[in-house]
XYZ file of C-alpha atoms in Angstrom:
470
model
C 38.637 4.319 -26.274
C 39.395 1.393 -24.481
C 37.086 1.128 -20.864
C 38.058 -1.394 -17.921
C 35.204 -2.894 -16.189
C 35.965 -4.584 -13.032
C 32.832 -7.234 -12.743
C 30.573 -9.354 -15.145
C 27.563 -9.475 -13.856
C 24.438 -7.983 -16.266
C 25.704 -4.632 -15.240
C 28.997 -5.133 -16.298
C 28.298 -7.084 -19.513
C 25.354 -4.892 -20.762
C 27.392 -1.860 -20.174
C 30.133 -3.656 -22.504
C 27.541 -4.623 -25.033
C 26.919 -0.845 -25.045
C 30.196 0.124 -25.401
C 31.109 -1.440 -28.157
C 27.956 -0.301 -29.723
C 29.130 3.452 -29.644
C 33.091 2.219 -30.903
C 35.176 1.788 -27.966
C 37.263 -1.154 -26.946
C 35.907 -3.279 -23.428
C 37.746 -5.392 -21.270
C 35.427 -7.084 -18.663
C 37.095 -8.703 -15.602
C 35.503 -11.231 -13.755
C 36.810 -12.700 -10.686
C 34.943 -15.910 -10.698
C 35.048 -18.562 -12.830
C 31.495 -18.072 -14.450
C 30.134 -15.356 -15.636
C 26.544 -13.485 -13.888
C 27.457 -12.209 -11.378
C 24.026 -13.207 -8.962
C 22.852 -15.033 -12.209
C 25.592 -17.031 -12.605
C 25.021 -20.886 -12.441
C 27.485 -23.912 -12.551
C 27.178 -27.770 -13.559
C 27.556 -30.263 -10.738
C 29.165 -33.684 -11.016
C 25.717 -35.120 -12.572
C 25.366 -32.361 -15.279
C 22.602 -30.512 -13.592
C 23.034 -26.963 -13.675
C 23.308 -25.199 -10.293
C 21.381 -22.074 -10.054
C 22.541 -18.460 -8.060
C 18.807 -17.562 -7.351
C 15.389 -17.954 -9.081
C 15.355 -15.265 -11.876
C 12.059 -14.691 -12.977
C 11.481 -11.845 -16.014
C 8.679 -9.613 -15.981
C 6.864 -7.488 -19.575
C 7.963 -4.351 -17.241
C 11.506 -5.393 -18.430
C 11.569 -3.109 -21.560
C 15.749 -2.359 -21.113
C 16.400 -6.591 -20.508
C 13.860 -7.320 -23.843
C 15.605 -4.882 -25.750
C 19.145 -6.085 -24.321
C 18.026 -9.363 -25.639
C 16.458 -8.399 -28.845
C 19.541 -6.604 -30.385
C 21.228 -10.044 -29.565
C 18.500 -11.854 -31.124
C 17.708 -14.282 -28.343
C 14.705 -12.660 -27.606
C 12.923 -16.042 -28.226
C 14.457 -17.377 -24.854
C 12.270 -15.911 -22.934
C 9.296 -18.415 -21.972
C 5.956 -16.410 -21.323
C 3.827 -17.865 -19.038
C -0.214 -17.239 -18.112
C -0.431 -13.595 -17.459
C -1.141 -13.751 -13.556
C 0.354 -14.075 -9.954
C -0.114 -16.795 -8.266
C -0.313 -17.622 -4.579
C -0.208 -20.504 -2.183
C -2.970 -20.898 0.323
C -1.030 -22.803 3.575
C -4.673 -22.637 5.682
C -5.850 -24.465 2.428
C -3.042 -26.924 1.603
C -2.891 -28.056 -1.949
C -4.775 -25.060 -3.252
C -3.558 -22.217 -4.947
C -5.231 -18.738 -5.362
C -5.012 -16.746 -8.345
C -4.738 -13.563 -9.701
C -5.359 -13.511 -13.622
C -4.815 -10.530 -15.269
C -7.165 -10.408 -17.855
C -6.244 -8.872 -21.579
C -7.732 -5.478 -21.247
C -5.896 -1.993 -20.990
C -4.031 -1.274 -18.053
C -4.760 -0.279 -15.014
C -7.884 -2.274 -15.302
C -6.568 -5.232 -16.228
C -4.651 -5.273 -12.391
C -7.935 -4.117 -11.033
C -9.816 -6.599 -12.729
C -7.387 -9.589 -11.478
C -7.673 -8.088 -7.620
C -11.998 -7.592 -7.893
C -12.255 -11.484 -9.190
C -10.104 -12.910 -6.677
C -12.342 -14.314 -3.701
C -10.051 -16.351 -2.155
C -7.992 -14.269 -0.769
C -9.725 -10.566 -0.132
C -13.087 -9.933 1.077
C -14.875 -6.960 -0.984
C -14.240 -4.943 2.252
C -10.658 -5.441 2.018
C -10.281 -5.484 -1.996
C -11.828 -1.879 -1.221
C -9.480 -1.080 1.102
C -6.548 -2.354 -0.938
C -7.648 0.062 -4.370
C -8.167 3.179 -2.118
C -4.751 2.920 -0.751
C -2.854 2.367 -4.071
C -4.929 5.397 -5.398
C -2.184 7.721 -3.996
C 0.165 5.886 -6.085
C -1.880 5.751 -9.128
C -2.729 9.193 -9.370
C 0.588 10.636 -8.292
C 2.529 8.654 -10.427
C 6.919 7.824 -9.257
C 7.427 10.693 -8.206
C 5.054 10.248 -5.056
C 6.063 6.523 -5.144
C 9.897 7.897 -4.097
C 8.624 10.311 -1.702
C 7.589 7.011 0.281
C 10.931 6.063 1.092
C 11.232 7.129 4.402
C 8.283 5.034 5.223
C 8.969 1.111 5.467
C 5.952 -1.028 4.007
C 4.436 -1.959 6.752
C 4.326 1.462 8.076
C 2.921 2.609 4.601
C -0.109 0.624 4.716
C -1.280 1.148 7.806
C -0.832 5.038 6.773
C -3.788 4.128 3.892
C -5.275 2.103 6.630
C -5.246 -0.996 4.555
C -6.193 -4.111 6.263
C -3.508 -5.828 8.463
C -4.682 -9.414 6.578
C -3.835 -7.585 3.082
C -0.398 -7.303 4.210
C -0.359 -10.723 5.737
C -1.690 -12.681 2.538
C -0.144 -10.471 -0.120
C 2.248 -7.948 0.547
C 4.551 -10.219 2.857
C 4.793 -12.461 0.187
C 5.423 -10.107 -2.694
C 8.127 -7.785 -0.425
C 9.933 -11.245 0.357
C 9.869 -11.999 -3.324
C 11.339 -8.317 -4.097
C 13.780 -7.650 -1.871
C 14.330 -10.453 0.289
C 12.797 -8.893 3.636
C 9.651 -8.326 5.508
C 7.704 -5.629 5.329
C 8.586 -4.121 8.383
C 12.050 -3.932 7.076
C 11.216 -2.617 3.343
C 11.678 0.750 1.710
C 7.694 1.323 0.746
C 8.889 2.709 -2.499
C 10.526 -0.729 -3.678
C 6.968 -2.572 -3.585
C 4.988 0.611 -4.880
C 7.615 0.890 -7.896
C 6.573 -2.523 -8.997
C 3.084 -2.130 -8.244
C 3.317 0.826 -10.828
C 4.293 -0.623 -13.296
C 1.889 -3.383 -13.114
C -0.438 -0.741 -13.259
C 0.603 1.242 -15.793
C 1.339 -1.440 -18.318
C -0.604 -3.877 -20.061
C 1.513 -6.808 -19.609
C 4.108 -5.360 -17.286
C 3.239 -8.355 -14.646
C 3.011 -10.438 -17.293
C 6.268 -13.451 -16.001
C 8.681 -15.616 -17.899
C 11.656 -18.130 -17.643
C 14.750 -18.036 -19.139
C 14.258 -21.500 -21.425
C 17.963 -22.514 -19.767
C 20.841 -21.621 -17.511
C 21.501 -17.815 -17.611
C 25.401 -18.171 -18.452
C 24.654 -20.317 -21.573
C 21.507 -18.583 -22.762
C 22.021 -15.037 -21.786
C 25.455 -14.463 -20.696
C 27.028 -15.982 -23.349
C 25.124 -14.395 -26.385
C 26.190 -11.005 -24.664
C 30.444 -12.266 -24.488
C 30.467 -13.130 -27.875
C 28.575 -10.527 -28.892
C 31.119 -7.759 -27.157
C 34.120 -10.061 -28.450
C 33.281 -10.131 -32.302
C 33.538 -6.210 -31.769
C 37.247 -5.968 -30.468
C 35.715 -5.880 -26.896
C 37.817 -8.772 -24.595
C 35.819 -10.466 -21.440
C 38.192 -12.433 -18.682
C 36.910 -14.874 -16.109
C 39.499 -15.889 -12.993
C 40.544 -11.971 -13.023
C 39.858 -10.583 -9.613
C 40.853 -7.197 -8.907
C 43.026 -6.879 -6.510
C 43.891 -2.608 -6.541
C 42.617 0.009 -7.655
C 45.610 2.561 -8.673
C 45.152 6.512 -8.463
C 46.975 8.802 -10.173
C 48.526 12.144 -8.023
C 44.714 14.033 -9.027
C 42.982 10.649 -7.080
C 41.443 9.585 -10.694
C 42.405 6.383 -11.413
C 45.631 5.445 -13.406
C 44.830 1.041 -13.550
C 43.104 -2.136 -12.316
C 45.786 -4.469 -10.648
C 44.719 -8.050 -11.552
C 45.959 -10.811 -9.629
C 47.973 -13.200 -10.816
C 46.596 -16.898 -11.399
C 48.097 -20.141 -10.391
C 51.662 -18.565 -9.771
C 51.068 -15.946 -12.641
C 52.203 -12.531 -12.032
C 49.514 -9.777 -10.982
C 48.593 -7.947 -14.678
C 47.928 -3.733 -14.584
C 45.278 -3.141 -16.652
C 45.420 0.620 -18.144
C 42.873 1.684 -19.762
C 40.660 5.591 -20.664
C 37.937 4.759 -18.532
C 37.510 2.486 -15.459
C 34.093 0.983 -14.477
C 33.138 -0.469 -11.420
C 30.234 -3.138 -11.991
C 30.960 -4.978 -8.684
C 28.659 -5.545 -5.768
C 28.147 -2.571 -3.449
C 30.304 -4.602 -0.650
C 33.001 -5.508 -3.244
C 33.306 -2.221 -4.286
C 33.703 -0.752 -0.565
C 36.452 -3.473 0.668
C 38.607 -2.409 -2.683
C 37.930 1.386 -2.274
C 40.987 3.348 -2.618
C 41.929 5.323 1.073
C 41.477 8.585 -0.895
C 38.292 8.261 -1.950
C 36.747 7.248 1.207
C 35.604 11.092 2.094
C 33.895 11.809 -1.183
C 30.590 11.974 -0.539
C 28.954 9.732 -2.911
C 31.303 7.094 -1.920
C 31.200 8.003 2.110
C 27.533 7.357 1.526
C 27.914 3.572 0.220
C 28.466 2.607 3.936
C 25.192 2.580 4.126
C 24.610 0.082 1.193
C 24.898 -3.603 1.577
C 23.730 -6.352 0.148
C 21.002 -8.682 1.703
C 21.795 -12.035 2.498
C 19.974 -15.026 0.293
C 19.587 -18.693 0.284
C 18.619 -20.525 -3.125
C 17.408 -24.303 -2.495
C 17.155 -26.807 -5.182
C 15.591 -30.048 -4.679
C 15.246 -33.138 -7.292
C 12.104 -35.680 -6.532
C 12.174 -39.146 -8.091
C 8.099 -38.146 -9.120
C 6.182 -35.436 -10.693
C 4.721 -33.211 -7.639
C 1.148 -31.403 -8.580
C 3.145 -28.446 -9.585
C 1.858 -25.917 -12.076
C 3.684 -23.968 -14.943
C 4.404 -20.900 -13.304
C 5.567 -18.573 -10.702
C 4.314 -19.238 -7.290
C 4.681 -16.893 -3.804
C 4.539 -19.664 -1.727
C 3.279 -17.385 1.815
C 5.612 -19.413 4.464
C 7.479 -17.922 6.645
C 10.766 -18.741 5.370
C 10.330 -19.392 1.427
C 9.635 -16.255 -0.848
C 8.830 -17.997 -4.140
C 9.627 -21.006 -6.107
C 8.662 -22.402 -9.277
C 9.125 -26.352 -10.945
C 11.518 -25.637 -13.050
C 11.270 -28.870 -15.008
C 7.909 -27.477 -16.052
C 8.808 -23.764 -16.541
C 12.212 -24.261 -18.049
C 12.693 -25.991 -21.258
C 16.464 -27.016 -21.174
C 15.151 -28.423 -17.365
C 12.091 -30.340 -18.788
C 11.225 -33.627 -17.180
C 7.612 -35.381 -17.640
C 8.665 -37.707 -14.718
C 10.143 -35.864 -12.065
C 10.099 -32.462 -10.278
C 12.774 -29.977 -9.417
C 11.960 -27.227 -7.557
C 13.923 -23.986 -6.820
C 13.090 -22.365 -4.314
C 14.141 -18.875 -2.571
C 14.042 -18.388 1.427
C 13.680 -15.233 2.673
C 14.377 -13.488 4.725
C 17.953 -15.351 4.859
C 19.401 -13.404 8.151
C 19.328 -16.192 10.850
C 19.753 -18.981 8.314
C 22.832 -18.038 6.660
C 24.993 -19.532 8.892
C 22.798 -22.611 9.449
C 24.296 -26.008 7.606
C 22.874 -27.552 4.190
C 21.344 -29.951 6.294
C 19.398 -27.698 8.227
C 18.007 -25.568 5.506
C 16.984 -28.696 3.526
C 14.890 -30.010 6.397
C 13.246 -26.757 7.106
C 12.338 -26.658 3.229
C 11.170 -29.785 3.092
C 9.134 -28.949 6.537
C 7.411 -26.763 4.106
C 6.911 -28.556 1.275
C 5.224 -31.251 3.042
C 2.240 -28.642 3.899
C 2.103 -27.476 0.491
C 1.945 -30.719 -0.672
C 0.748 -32.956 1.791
C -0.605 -36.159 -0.615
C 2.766 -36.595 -1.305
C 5.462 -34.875 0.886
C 7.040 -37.432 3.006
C 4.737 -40.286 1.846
C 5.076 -40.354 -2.171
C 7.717 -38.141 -3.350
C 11.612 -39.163 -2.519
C 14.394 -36.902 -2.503
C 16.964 -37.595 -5.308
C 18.911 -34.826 -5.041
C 19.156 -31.425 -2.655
C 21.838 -28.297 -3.658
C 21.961 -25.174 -1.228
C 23.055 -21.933 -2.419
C 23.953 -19.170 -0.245
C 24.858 -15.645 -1.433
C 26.001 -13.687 1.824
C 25.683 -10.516 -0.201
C 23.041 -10.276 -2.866
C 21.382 -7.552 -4.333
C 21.383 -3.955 -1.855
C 19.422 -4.246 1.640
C 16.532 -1.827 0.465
C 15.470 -0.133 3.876
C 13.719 2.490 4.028
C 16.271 5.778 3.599
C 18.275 3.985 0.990
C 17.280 5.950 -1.944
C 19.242 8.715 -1.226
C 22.126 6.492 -0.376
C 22.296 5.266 -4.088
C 25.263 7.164 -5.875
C 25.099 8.010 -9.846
C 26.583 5.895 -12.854
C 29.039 8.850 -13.391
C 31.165 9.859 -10.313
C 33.172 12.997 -9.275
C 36.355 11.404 -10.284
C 36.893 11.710 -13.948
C 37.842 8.581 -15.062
C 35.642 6.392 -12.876
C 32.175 5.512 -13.192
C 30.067 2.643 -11.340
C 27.567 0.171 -12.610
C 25.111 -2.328 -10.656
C 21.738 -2.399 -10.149
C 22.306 -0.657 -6.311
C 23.394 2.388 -8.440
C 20.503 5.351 -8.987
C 17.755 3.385 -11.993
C 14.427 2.967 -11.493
C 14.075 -0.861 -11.359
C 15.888 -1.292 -8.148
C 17.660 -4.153 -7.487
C 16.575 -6.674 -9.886
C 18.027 -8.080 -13.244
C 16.246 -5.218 -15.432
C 17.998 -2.849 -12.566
C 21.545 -4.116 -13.296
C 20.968 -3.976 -17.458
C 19.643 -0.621 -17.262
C 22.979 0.590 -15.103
C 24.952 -0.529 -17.617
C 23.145 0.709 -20.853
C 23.234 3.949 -17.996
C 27.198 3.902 -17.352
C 27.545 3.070 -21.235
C 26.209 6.397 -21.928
C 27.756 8.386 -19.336
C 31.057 7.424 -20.652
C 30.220 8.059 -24.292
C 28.967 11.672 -23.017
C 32.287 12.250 -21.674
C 34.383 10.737 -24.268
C 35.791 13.563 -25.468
C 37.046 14.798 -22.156
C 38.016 11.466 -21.712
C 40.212 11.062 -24.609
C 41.577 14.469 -23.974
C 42.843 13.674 -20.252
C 44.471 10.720 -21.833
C 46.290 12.268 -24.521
C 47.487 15.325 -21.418
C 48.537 12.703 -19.308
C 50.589 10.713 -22.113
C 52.169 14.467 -23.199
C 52.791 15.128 -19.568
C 55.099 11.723 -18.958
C 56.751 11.898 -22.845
């Protein structure tokens, strides 16, 4: 059965790998040049690879390790030392730390929180256990019940300490999602805090040992290829074309560099595009369904991705850090954490800001100095005096991964849709991870199956419709 997917992003290419696993016949389309989709990366005129976002992978990513695995490149994955780490900007130069010793979970997560005395006070570590009791005992189910509650608004409910929020829970909903607390869905931040809880090493963080279209992209093309599948970059969709019933009859394609537009027909047609992609190229006549009318409330959040180059090695350490500023979410050295990045001389950092709202539109310039701004108290010995900037890169993604406000949850649509033929993938679509990079893997490997559970209808439509116009 041959299956159309509009989008090659991990959604798209996982549910391809799938695909091809169960028989049929993919063709991936990707309107950019690169593949990723919001991991996607590109090489700038000195060779250094320019990063989307900072994609950190977490042992709670059982459908990404597995993904991985059955391509054998499960060895890419660089594990770090099993704890989160955070800056202290009243304490400049000084991190605190939460390790996670190796002891079943939940205590390992409890253990981490009771050592840490930087940070908490025993009043407030007390605090902080009573309210994630609720969660603990009550398992996902409650955790998705929360969702008409924001964060914010969620802890003061369990009447945990305003400072908790301030020194943790800022930092880790910025690092999630992108927002504030105030803004949040409570259920993102409680999902993640259950499965830290619930698994051993589910917190557990590594690096991609290279740039994620070489080392995981690429393994997952030529994987799908060797098996009849086909993947296209520089193949934006330009229509969506329904048949009289308002299931879909082909992907238009536009034409390249004076190339005609190409109609791509196919059994099955997926839609692995952003939410916001997917609502400008909505077909008129689908616009009333339900599950689509309810996307309008989906968009994606916006997100800036800063990359700076010293000419020394900062006092960086090999890991994750939540950095606790008001504009930057996390970063990380990535010429410590990242193999193919390595340098024993000099520092790059990569670094996210959040939330990106009123800094989207601002220059490069602008964003740069406000980083460095930053910088400079989290490294004060040598940020302006020391370090020099070789090199700075801004990223900007308008429209990353879905806004998750509270309410959203029931805004998220299925992997299989009301019209026959068409089924959507992305990591805004109904999974459990959320919007992360296990979220968009697990849509696919979700929309794979779908369409294998309906092949037979499938197959039979097709061979109606070709009877039908014989």
């Amino acid at each position: 059965m041959r299956v159309a997917i509009a989008g090659g992003g991990l959604a798209g290419l996982a549910c391809a790998k799938y695909l091809v696993d169960a028989g049929h016949q993919p063709i991936v389309l990707e309107r950019e040049a690169v593949l990723g989709g919001l991991v996607a990366a590109w090489k700038d005129e000195d060779g250094d690879w320019l990063e989307t976002g900072l994609h950190a992978f977490f042992g709670a990513y059982h459908n990404m390790k597995q993904l991985m695995g059955e391509l054998d490149i499960l060895d890419r994955l660089q594990w770090k030392r099993h704890a989160l780490v955070f800056n202290q900007p009243e304490k400049p130069g000084t991190l605190s730390w939460f390790d996670v010793p190796d002891i079943p979970a939940p205590f390992n997560v409890i253990m981490s929180i009771l050592r840490n005395n930087d940070m908490l006070t025993w009043e407030q570590k007390i605090r902080f256990a009573i309210g994630l009791l609720p969660a603990i005992v009550r398992g996902q189910q409650y955790v998705e019940s929360m969702d008409k509650y924001s964060l914010l608004e969620w802890l003061r409910l369990q009447g945990v300490d305003e400072q908790v929020n301030t020194d943790i829970f800022i930092a880790a909903s910025k690092a999630l999602t992108f927002i504030n607390p105030e803004d949040v869905s409570a259920t993102v931040p409680l999902t993640a805090l259950n499965r830290f809880l619930q698994e051993r090493y589910g917190s557990k963080v590594a690096f991609l040992d290279g740039a994620p279209p070489e080392r995981l992209c690429q393994p997952i093309v030529d994987y799908v290829t060797a098996r009849g599948g086909e993947v296209r970059t520089q193949a934006p969709l330009k229509e969506i074309v329904l048949n009289g019933d308002r299931s879909v009859k082909s992907f238009i394609v536009r034409g390249q560099n004076g190339a005609p537009d190409e109609e791509i027909v196919a059994d099955a047609f997926v839609s692995a595009m952003s939410v916001d992609a997917l609502k400008i190229m909505m077909p008129d006549a689908w616009k009333a369904v339900p599950e689509f009318e309810k996307l309008q409330g989906l968009e994606g959040v916006p997100v800036i991705n800063v990359q700076i180059w010293f000419d020394c090695k900062l006092p960086t350490i090999d890991q994750l850090l939540f950095s606790r500023s008001d504009i930057l979410s996390v970063y990380a050295d990535m010429s410590r954490t990242t193999r193919e990045y390595e340098d024993p001389d000099r520092s790059m950092l990569e670094l996210v800001l959040a939330p990106a709202k009123d800094w989207i539109g601002r220059s490069d310039e602008d964003i740069i100095a406000a980083t460095m701004d930053e910088l400079a108290k989290l490294f004060p010995d040598h940020i302006p005096h020391q370090a020099k900037v070789r090199k700075a890169k801004v990223k900007k993604t308008p429209r990353s991964v879905y806004t998750a406000r509270p309410g959203c949850q029931a805004l998220r649509p299925q992997q299989e849709t009301s019209i026959g033929n068409f089924f959507l993938s992305g990591s805004y679509t109904m999974q459990e991870f959320l919007g992360s990079m296990e979220g968009a893997v697990l849509s696919g490997k979700l929309t794979a199956q779908a369409i294998v559970r309906n092949a037979a209808r499938l197959e039979r439509d097709r061979d109606l419709a070709l009877a039908a116009s014989a």
